[in-house]
Short mmCIF file of C-alpha atoms and ligand atoms in Angstrom, two decimals:
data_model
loop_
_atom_site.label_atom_id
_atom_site.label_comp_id
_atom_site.label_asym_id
_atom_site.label_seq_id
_atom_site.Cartn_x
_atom_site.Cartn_y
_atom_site.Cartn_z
CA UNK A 1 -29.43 23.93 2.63
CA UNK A 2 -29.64 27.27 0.88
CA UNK A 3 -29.97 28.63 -2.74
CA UNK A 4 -26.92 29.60 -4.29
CA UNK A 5 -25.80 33.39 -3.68
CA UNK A 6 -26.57 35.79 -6.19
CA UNK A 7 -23.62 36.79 -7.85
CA UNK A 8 -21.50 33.55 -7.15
CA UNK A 9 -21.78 31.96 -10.78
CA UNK A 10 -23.33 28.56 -10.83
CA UNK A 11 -23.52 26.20 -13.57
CA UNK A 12 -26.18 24.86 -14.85
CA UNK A 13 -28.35 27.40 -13.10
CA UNK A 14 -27.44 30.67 -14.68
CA UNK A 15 -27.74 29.60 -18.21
CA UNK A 16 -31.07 28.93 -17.49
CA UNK A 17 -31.91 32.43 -15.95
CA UNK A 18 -31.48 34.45 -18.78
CA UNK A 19 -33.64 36.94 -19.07
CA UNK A 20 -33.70 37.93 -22.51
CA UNK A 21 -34.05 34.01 -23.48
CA UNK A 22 -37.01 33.82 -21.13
CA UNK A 23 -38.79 36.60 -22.28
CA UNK A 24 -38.54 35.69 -26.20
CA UNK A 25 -39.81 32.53 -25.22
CA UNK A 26 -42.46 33.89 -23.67
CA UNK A 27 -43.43 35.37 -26.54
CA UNK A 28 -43.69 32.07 -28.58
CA UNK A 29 -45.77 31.08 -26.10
CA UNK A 30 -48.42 33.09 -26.38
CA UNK A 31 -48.06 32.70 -30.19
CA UNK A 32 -48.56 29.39 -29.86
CA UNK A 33 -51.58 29.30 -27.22
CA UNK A 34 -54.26 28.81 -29.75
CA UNK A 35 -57.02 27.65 -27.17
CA UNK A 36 -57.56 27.12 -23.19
CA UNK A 37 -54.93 25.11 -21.92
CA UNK A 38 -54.29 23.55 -18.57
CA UNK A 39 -51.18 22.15 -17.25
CA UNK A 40 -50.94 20.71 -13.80
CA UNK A 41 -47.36 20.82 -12.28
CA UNK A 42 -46.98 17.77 -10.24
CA UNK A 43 -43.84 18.50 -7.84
CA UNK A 44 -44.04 20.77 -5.47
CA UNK A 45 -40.46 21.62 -6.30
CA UNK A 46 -41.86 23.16 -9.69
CA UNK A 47 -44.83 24.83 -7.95
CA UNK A 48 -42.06 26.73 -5.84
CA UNK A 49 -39.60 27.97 -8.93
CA UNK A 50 -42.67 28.71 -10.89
CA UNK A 51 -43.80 31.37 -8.14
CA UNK A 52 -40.49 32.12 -7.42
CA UNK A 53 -39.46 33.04 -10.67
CA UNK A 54 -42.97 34.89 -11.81
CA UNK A 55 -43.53 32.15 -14.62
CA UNK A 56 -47.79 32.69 -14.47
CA UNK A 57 -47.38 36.84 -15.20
CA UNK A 58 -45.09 35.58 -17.99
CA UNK A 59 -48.03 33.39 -19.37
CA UNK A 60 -51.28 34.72 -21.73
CA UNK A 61 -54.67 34.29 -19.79
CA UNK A 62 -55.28 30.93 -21.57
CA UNK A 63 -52.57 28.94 -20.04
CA UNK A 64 -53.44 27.84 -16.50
CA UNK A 65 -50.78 26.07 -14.42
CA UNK A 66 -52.50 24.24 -11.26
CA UNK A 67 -50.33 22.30 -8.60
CA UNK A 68 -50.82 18.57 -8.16
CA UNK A 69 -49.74 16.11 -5.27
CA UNK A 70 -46.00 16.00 -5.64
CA UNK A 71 -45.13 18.21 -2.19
CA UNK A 72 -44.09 14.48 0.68
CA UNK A 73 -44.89 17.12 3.30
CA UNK A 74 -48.12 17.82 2.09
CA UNK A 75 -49.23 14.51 1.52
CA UNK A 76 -48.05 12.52 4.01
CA UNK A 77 -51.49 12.28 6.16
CA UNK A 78 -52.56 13.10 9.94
CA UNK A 79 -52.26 9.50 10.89
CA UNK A 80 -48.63 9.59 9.99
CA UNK A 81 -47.89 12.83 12.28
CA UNK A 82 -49.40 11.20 15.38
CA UNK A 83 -47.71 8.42 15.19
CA UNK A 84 -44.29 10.07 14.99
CA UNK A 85 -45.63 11.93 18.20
CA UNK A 86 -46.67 8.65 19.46
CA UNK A 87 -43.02 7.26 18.56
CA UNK A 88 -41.83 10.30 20.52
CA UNK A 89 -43.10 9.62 23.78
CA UNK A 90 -41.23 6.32 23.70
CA UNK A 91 -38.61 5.55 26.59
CA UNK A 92 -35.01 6.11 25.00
CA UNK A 93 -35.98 6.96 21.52
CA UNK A 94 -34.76 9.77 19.54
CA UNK A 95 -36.79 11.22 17.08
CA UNK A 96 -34.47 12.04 13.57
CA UNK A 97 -36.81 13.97 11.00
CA UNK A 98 -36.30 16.33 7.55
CA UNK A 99 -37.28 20.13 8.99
CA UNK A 100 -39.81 20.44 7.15
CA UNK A 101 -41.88 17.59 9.08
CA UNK A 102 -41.46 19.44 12.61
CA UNK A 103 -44.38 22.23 11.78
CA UNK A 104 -47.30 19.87 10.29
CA UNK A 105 -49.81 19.74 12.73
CA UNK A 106 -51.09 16.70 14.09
CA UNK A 107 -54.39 15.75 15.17
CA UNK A 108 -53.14 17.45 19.00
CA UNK A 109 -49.38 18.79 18.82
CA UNK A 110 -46.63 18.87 16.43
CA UNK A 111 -43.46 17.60 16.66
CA UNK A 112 -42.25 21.08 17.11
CA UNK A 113 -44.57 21.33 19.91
CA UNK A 114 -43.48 17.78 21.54
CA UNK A 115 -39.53 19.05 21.14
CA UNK A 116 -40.60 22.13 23.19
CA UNK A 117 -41.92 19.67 25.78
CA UNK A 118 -38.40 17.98 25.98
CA UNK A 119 -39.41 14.75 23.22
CA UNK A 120 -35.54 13.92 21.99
CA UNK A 121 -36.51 15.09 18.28
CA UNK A 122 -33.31 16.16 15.97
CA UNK A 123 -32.99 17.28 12.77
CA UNK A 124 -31.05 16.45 10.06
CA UNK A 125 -30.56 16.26 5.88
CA UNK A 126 -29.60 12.59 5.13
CA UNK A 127 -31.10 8.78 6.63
CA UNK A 128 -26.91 8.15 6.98
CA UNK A 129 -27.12 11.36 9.59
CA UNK A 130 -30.18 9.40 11.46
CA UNK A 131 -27.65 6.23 11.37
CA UNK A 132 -24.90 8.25 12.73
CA UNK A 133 -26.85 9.28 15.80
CA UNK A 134 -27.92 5.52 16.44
CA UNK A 135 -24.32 4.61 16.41
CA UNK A 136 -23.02 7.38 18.88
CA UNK A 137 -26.04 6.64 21.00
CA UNK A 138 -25.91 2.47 21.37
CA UNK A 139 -28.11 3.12 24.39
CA UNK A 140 -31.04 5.00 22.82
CA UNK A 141 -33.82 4.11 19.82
CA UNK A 142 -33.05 6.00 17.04
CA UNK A 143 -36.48 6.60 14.91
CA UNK A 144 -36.02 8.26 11.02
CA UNK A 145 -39.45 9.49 10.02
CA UNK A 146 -38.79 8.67 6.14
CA UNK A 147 -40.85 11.07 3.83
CA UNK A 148 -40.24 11.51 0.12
CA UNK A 149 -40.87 10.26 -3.38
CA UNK A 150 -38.50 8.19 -5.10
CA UNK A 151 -35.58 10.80 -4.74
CA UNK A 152 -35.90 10.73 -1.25
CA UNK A 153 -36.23 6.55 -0.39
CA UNK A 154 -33.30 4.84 -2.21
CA UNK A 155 -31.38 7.43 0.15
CA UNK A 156 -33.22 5.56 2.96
CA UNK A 157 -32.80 2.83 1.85
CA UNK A 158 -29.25 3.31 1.58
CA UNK A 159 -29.16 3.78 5.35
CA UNK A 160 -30.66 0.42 5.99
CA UNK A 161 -28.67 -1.97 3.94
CA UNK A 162 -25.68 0.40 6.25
CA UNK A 163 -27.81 -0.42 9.31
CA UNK A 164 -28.29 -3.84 8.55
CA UNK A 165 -24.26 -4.47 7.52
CA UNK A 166 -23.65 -3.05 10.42
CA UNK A 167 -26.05 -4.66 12.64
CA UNK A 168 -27.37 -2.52 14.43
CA UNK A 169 -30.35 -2.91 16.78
CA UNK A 170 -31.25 0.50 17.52
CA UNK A 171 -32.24 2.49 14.56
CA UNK A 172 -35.98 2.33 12.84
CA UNK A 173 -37.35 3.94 10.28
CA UNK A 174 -41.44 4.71 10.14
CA UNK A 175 -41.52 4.85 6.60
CA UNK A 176 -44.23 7.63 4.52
CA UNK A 177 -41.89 7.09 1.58
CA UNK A 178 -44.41 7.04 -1.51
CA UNK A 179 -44.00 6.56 -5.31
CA UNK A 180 -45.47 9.09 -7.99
CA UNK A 181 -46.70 7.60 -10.68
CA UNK A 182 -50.19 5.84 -8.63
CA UNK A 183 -50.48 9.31 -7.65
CA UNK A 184 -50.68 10.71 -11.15
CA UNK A 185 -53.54 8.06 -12.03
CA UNK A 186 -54.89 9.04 -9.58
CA UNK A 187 -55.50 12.35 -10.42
CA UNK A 188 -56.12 11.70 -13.73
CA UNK A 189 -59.39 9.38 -12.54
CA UNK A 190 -60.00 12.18 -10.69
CA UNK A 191 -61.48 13.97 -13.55
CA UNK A 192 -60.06 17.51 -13.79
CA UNK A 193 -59.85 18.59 -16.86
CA UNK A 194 -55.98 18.60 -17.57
CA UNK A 195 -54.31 19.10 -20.94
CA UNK A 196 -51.02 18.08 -19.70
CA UNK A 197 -48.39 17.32 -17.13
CA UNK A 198 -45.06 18.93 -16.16
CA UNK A 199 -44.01 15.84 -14.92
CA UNK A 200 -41.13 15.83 -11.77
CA UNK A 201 -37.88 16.09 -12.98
CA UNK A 202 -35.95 14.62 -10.21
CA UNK A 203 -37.99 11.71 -9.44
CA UNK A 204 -37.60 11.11 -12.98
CA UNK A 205 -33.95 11.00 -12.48
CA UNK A 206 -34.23 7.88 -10.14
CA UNK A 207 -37.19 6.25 -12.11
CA UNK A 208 -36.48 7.18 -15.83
CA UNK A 209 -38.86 8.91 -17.71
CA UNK A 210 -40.59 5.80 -19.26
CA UNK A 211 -42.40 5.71 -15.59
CA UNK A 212 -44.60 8.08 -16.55
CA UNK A 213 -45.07 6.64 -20.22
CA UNK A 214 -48.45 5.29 -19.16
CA UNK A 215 -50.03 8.98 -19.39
CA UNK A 216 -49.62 9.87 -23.23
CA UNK A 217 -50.71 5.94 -23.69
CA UNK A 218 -53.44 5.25 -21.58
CA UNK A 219 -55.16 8.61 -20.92
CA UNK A 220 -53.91 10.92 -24.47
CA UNK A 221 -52.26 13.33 -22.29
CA UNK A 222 -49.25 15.49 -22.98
CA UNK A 223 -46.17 15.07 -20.45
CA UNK A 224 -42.50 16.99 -20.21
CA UNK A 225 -40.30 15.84 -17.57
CA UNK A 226 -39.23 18.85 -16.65
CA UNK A 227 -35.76 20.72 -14.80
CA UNK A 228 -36.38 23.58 -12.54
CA UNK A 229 -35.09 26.94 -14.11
CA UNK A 230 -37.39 29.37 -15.57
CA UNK A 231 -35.89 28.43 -19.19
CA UNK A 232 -36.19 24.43 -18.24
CA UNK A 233 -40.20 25.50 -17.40
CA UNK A 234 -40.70 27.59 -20.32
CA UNK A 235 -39.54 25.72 -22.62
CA UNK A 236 -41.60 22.47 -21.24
CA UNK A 237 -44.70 24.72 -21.38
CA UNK A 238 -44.05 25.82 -25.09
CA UNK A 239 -43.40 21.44 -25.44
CA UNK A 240 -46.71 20.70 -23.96
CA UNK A 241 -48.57 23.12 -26.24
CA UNK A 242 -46.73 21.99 -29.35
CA UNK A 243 -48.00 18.63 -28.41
CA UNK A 244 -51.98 19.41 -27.46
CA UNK A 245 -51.85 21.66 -30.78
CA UNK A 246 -50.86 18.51 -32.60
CA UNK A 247 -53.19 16.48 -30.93
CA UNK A 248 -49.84 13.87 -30.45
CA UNK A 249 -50.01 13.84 -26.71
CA UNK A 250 -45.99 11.72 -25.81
CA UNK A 251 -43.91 11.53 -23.43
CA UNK A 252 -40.72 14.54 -23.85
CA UNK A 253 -38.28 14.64 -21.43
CA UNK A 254 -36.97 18.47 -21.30
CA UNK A 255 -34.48 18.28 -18.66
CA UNK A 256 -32.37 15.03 -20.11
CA UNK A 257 -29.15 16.38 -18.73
CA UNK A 258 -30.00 14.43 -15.03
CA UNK A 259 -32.97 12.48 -17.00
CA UNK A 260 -33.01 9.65 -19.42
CA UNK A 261 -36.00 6.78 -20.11
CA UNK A 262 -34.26 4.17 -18.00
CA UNK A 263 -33.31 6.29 -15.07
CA UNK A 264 -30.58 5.40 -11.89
CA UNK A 265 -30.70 2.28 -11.99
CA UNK A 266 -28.56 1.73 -8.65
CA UNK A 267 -31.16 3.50 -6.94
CA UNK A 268 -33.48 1.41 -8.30
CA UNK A 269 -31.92 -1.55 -7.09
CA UNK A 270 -31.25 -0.16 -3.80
CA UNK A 271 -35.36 0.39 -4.12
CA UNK A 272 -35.84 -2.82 -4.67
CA UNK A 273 -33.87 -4.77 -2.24
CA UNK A 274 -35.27 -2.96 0.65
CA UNK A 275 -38.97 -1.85 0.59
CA UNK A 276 -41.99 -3.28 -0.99
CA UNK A 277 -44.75 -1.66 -2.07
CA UNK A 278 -47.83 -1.35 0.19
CA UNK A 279 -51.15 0.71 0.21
CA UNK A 280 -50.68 4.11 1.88
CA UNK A 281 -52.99 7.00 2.53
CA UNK A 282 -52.45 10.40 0.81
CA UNK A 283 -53.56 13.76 2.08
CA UNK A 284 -56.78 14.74 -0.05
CA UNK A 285 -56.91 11.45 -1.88
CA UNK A 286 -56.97 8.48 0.84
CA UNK A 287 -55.60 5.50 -0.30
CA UNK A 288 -54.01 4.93 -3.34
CA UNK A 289 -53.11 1.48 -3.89
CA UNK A 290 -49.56 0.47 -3.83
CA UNK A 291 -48.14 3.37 -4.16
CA UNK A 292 -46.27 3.00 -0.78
CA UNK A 293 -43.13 2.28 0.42
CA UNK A 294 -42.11 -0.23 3.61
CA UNK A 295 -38.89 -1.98 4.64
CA UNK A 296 -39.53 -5.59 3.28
CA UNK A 297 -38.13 -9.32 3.60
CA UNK A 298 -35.30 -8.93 5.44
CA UNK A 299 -35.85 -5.50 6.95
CA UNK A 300 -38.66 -5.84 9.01
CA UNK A 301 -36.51 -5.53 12.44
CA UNK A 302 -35.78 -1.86 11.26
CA UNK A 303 -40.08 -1.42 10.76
CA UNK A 304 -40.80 1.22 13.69
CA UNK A 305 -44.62 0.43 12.55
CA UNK A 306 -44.24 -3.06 12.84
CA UNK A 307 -41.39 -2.79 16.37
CA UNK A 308 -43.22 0.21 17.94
CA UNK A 309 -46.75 -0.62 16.63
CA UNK A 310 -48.05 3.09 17.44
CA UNK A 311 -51.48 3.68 18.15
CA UNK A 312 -52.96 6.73 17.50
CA UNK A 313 -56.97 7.21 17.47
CA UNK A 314 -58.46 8.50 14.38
CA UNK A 315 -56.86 11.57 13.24
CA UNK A 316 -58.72 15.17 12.68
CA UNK A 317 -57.46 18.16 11.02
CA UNK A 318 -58.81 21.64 10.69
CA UNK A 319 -62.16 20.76 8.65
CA UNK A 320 -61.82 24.30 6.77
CA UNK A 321 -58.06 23.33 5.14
CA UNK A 322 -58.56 22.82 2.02
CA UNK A 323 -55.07 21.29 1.82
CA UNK A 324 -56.51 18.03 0.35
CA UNK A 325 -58.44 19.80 -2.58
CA UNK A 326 -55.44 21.71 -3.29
CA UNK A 327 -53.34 18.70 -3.78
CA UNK A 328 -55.72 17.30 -6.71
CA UNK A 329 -55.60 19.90 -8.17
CA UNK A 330 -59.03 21.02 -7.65
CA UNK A 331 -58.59 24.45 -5.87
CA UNK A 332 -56.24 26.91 -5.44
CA UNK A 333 -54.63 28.37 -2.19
CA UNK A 334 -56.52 31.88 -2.14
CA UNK A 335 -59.58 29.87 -2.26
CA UNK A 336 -59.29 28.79 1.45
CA UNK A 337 -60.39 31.23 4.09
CA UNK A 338 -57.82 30.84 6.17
CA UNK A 339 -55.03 31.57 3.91
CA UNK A 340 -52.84 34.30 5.30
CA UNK A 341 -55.25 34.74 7.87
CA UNK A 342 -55.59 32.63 10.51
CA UNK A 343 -52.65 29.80 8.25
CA UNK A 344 -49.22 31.01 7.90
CA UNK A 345 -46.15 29.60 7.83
CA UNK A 346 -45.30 30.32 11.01
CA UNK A 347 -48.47 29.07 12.50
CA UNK A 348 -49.90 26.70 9.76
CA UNK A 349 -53.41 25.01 9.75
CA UNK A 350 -52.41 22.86 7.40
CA UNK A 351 -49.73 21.04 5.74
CA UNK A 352 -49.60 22.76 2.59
CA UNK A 353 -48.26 25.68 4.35
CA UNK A 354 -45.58 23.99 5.92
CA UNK A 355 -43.14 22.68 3.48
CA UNK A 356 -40.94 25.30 1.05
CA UNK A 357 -42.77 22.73 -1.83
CA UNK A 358 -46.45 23.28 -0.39
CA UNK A 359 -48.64 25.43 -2.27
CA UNK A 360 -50.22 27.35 0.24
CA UNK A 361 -46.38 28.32 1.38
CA UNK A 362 -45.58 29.24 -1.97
CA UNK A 363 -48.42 31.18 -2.92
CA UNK A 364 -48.15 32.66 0.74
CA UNK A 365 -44.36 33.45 0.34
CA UNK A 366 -45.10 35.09 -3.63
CA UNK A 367 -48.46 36.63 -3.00
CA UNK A 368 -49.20 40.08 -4.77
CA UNK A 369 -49.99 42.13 -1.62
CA UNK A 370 -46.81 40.29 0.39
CA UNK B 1 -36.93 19.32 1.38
CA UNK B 2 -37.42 18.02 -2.42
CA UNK B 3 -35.15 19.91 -3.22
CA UNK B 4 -32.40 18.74 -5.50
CA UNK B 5 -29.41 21.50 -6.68
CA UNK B 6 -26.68 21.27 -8.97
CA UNK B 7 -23.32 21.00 -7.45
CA UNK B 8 -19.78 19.96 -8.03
CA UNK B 9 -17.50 16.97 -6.29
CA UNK B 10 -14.38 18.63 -5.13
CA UNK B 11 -13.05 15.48 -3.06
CA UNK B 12 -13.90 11.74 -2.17
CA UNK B 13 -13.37 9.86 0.33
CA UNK B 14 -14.82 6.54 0.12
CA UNK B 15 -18.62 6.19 -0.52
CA UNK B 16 -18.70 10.11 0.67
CA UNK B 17 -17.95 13.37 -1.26
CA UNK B 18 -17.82 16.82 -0.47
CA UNK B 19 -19.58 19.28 -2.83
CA UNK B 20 -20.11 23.04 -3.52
CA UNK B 21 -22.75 24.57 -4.61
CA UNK B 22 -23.33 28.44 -4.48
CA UNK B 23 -20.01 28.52 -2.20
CA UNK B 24 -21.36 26.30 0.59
CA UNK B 25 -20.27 23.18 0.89
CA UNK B 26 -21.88 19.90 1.41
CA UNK B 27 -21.46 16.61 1.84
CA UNK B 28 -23.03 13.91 -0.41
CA UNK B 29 -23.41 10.26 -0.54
CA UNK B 30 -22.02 8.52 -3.80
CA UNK B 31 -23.80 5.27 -3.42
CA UNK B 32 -25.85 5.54 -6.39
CA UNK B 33 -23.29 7.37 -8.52
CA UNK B 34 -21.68 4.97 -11.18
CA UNK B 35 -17.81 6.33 -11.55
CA UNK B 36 -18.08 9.77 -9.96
CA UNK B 37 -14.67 11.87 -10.20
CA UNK B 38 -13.46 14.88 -8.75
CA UNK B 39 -14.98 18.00 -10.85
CA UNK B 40 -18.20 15.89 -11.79
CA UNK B 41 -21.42 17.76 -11.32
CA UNK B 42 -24.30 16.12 -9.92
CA UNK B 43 -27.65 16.27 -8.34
CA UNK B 44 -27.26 16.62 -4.67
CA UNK B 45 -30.85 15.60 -3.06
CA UNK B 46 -31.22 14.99 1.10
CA UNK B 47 -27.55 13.86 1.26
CA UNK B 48 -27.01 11.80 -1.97
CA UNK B 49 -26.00 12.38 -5.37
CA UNK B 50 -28.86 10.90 -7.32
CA UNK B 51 -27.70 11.55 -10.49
CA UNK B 52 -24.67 13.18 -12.39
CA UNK B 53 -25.33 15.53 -14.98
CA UNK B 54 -24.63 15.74 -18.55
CA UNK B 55 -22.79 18.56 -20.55
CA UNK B 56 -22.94 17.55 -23.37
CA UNK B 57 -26.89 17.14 -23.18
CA UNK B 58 -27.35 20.20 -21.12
CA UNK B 59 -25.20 22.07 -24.16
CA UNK B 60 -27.82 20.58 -26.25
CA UNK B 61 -30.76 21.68 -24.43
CA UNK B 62 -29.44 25.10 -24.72
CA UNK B 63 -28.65 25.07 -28.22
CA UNK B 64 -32.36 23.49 -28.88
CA UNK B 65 -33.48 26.97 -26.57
CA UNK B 66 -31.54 29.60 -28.70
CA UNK B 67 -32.53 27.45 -31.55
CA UNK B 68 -36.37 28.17 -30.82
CA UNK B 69 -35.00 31.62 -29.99
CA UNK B 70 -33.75 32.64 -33.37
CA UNK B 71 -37.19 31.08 -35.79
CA UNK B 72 -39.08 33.54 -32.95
CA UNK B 73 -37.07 36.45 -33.84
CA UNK B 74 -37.57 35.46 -37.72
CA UNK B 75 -41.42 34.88 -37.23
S1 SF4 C 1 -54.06 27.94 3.61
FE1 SF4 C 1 -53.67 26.62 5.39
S2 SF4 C 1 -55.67 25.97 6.07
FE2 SF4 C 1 -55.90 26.75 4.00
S3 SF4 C 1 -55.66 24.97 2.63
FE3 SF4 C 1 -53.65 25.88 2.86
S4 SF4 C 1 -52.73 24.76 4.56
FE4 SF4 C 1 -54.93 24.38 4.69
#
């Protein structure tokens, strides 16, 4: 998938590039800014148009934007990796993963590494894709290494209601699919000091926006769900300082023409009938409870965990990445001494500087001296 | 891979569309998509439409942005 072309006009893009628009805003902005604020953006998706499109040199001094956990590449742990590996070794099977997987490094390989080796590893955009190939290939395991928040998994889950109408025996899925909101209490016990969230805009499409209504209400902080054009971030930025000014931390949404408080609920559904929630390990943070996804009653034949049962021994990555610290939030990219050094993201350390959504790849891809 | 872009249904077949976005096209998965019709715009995300979106609110968010615009210039 690629960005739009310059000069091909796209709706609901361009209006929310213009210039002029951006710039007076960013003049209110600083008006506004009467003290230190800090604003962690959760998705990696806004960590990447916020580089992309310059957004901190827009910003006075006082506003600091850190990233937060919301990049499934980057979180998905070691453990996870070397299983896939594991699953890849397996007689027959074919390995169906996202891109963006095939990089991370594992405790000993990658997956890219494995496909080099001859491991039957494809990839592909959509779960129905990974169905397709187990239904051209009766003869072969078909394994879908299912990563993402809840944009990603009622996709996924779409392809197993398919693969379950159709009966088929041959297609698993080894599921990393994990929910956002036990993520963001998590950081928030975490105890950086954080004045307020932009909160993801597309899981909030699936979810609804009241998923994250818990924030303002337990903890008094300000939230925006948020779209992903410069405007769409600017103007959530000048919303969250309008609402620590106040001292009236709520819940906005900014981007309500894909969001509303209730959500999709079809994809909800579709969430429902097929996974339940388990316990599940995320990079930097270890467990968080219940904030994972697995195929449940009724779709435990398509459970590569539970078919395959993988063992792996206990996982190591580099113990310089500070991948994990980035994730909460804690430090930044240029604070880890391998960054565009010995990690890029042709040969990353870690998985923050694997996926386009990572922060070590974006600050890599947008740094000053680049 | 989070990534989710605008684009626009120009057929359907079924459960499946085909959409455009920046001149490429794609195809998308309408299984979550309550009524979707040719010319709708929606979120395209890993295969699926996960959500359509609204003019008439994204008119509004607009208007709410040039809005802001104009008491800055008056400030
Ligand atoms: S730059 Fe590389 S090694 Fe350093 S924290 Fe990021 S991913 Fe890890």
């Amino acid at each position: 998938m690629r960005l739009p072309a310059n000069g091909n006009r796209m709706k609901y893009i361009d209006e929310y590039r213009d210039k002029d628009l951006i710039l007076k805003m960013a003049g209110l902005i600083k008006k506004s800014a009467s003290r230190n604020y800090t604003f962690m953006e959760v998705c990696g998706g806004h960590t990447a148009a916020i580089h992309r499109f310059g957004i901190p040199s827009l910003l006075p001094e006082n506003i600091r934007l850190i990233s937060g956990p919301g990049c499934p590449v980057c979180v998905t742990a070691t453990d996870y990796i070397d299983k896939a590996i594991v699953l890849a070794e397996t007689k027959d099977a074919i390995i169906a993963t996202f891109g963006d997987l095939m990089r991370v490094p594992g405790s000993e390989s990658s997956l890219e590494k494995k496909k080099a080796e001859g491991a039957d590893i494809r990839v592909l955009f959509s779960g129905l894709d990974a169905l397709e190939i187990a239904e051209v290939n009766p003869d072969r395991r078909v394994i879908f290494l299912g990563i993402g928040f809840e944009t990603t998994a009622p996709g996924t889950a779409v392809a197993l209601m398919q693969a379950r109408g159709k009966r088929l025996r041959n297609f698993f899925l080894l599921s990393a699919h994990k929910v956002m909101p036990p993520a963001m209490r998590a950081v928030i016990k975490d105890g950086m000091k954080i004045d307020g969230f932009i909160c993801p805009g597309h899981v909030a499409t699936i979810t609804g926006s009241s998923a994250f209504d818990f924030i303002p209400r337990e903890y008094k902080k300000a939230c925006v769900v948020t779209g992903f054009e410069p405007l769409d971030i600017m103007q959530a930025i000048l919303m969250l300082i309008h609402q620590v000014n106040s001292e009236l931390p709520t819940l906005e949404i900014q981007y309500k023409r894909a969001v509303t408080p209730d959500g999709n609920r079809i994809a909800q559904d579709n969430l429902l009938r097929v996974f339940v929630h388990n316990d599940t390990e995320w990079r930097g943070f270890g467990i968080i409870p219940l904030s994972g996804l697995k195929p449940g009653p009724g779709f435990g034949e398509f459970d590569a965990e539970k078919v395959f049962n993988p063992s792996v021994r206990e996982s190591r990555s580099n113990p310089v990445c500070i991948c994990g610290e980035v994730l909460r939030g804690v430090k930044t990219p240029s604070e880890c001494p391998l960054f565009a050094t010995a990690c890029t993201p042709l040969s990353p350390e870690g998985a923050c500087m694997v996926s386009n959504e990572g922060a070590c790849n974006t600050f890599y891809k947008y740094r000053p001296d680049g | 891979m989070c990534l989710s872009i605008p684009a626009r249904i120009e057929s359907i077949e079924g459960n499946m569309a085909v959409v455009s976005a920046g001149g490429a096209l794609f195809n998308a998965g309408l299984h979550m998509i309550e009524d979707p019709a040719v010319g709708d715009y929606i979120l395209l995300h890993a295969g699926f439409a996960i959500q359509k979106i609204s003019e008439e609110e994204a008119l509004e968010t607009l208007s709410i942005i040039r809005e802001i615009d104009e008491a800055a210039g008056k400030w």
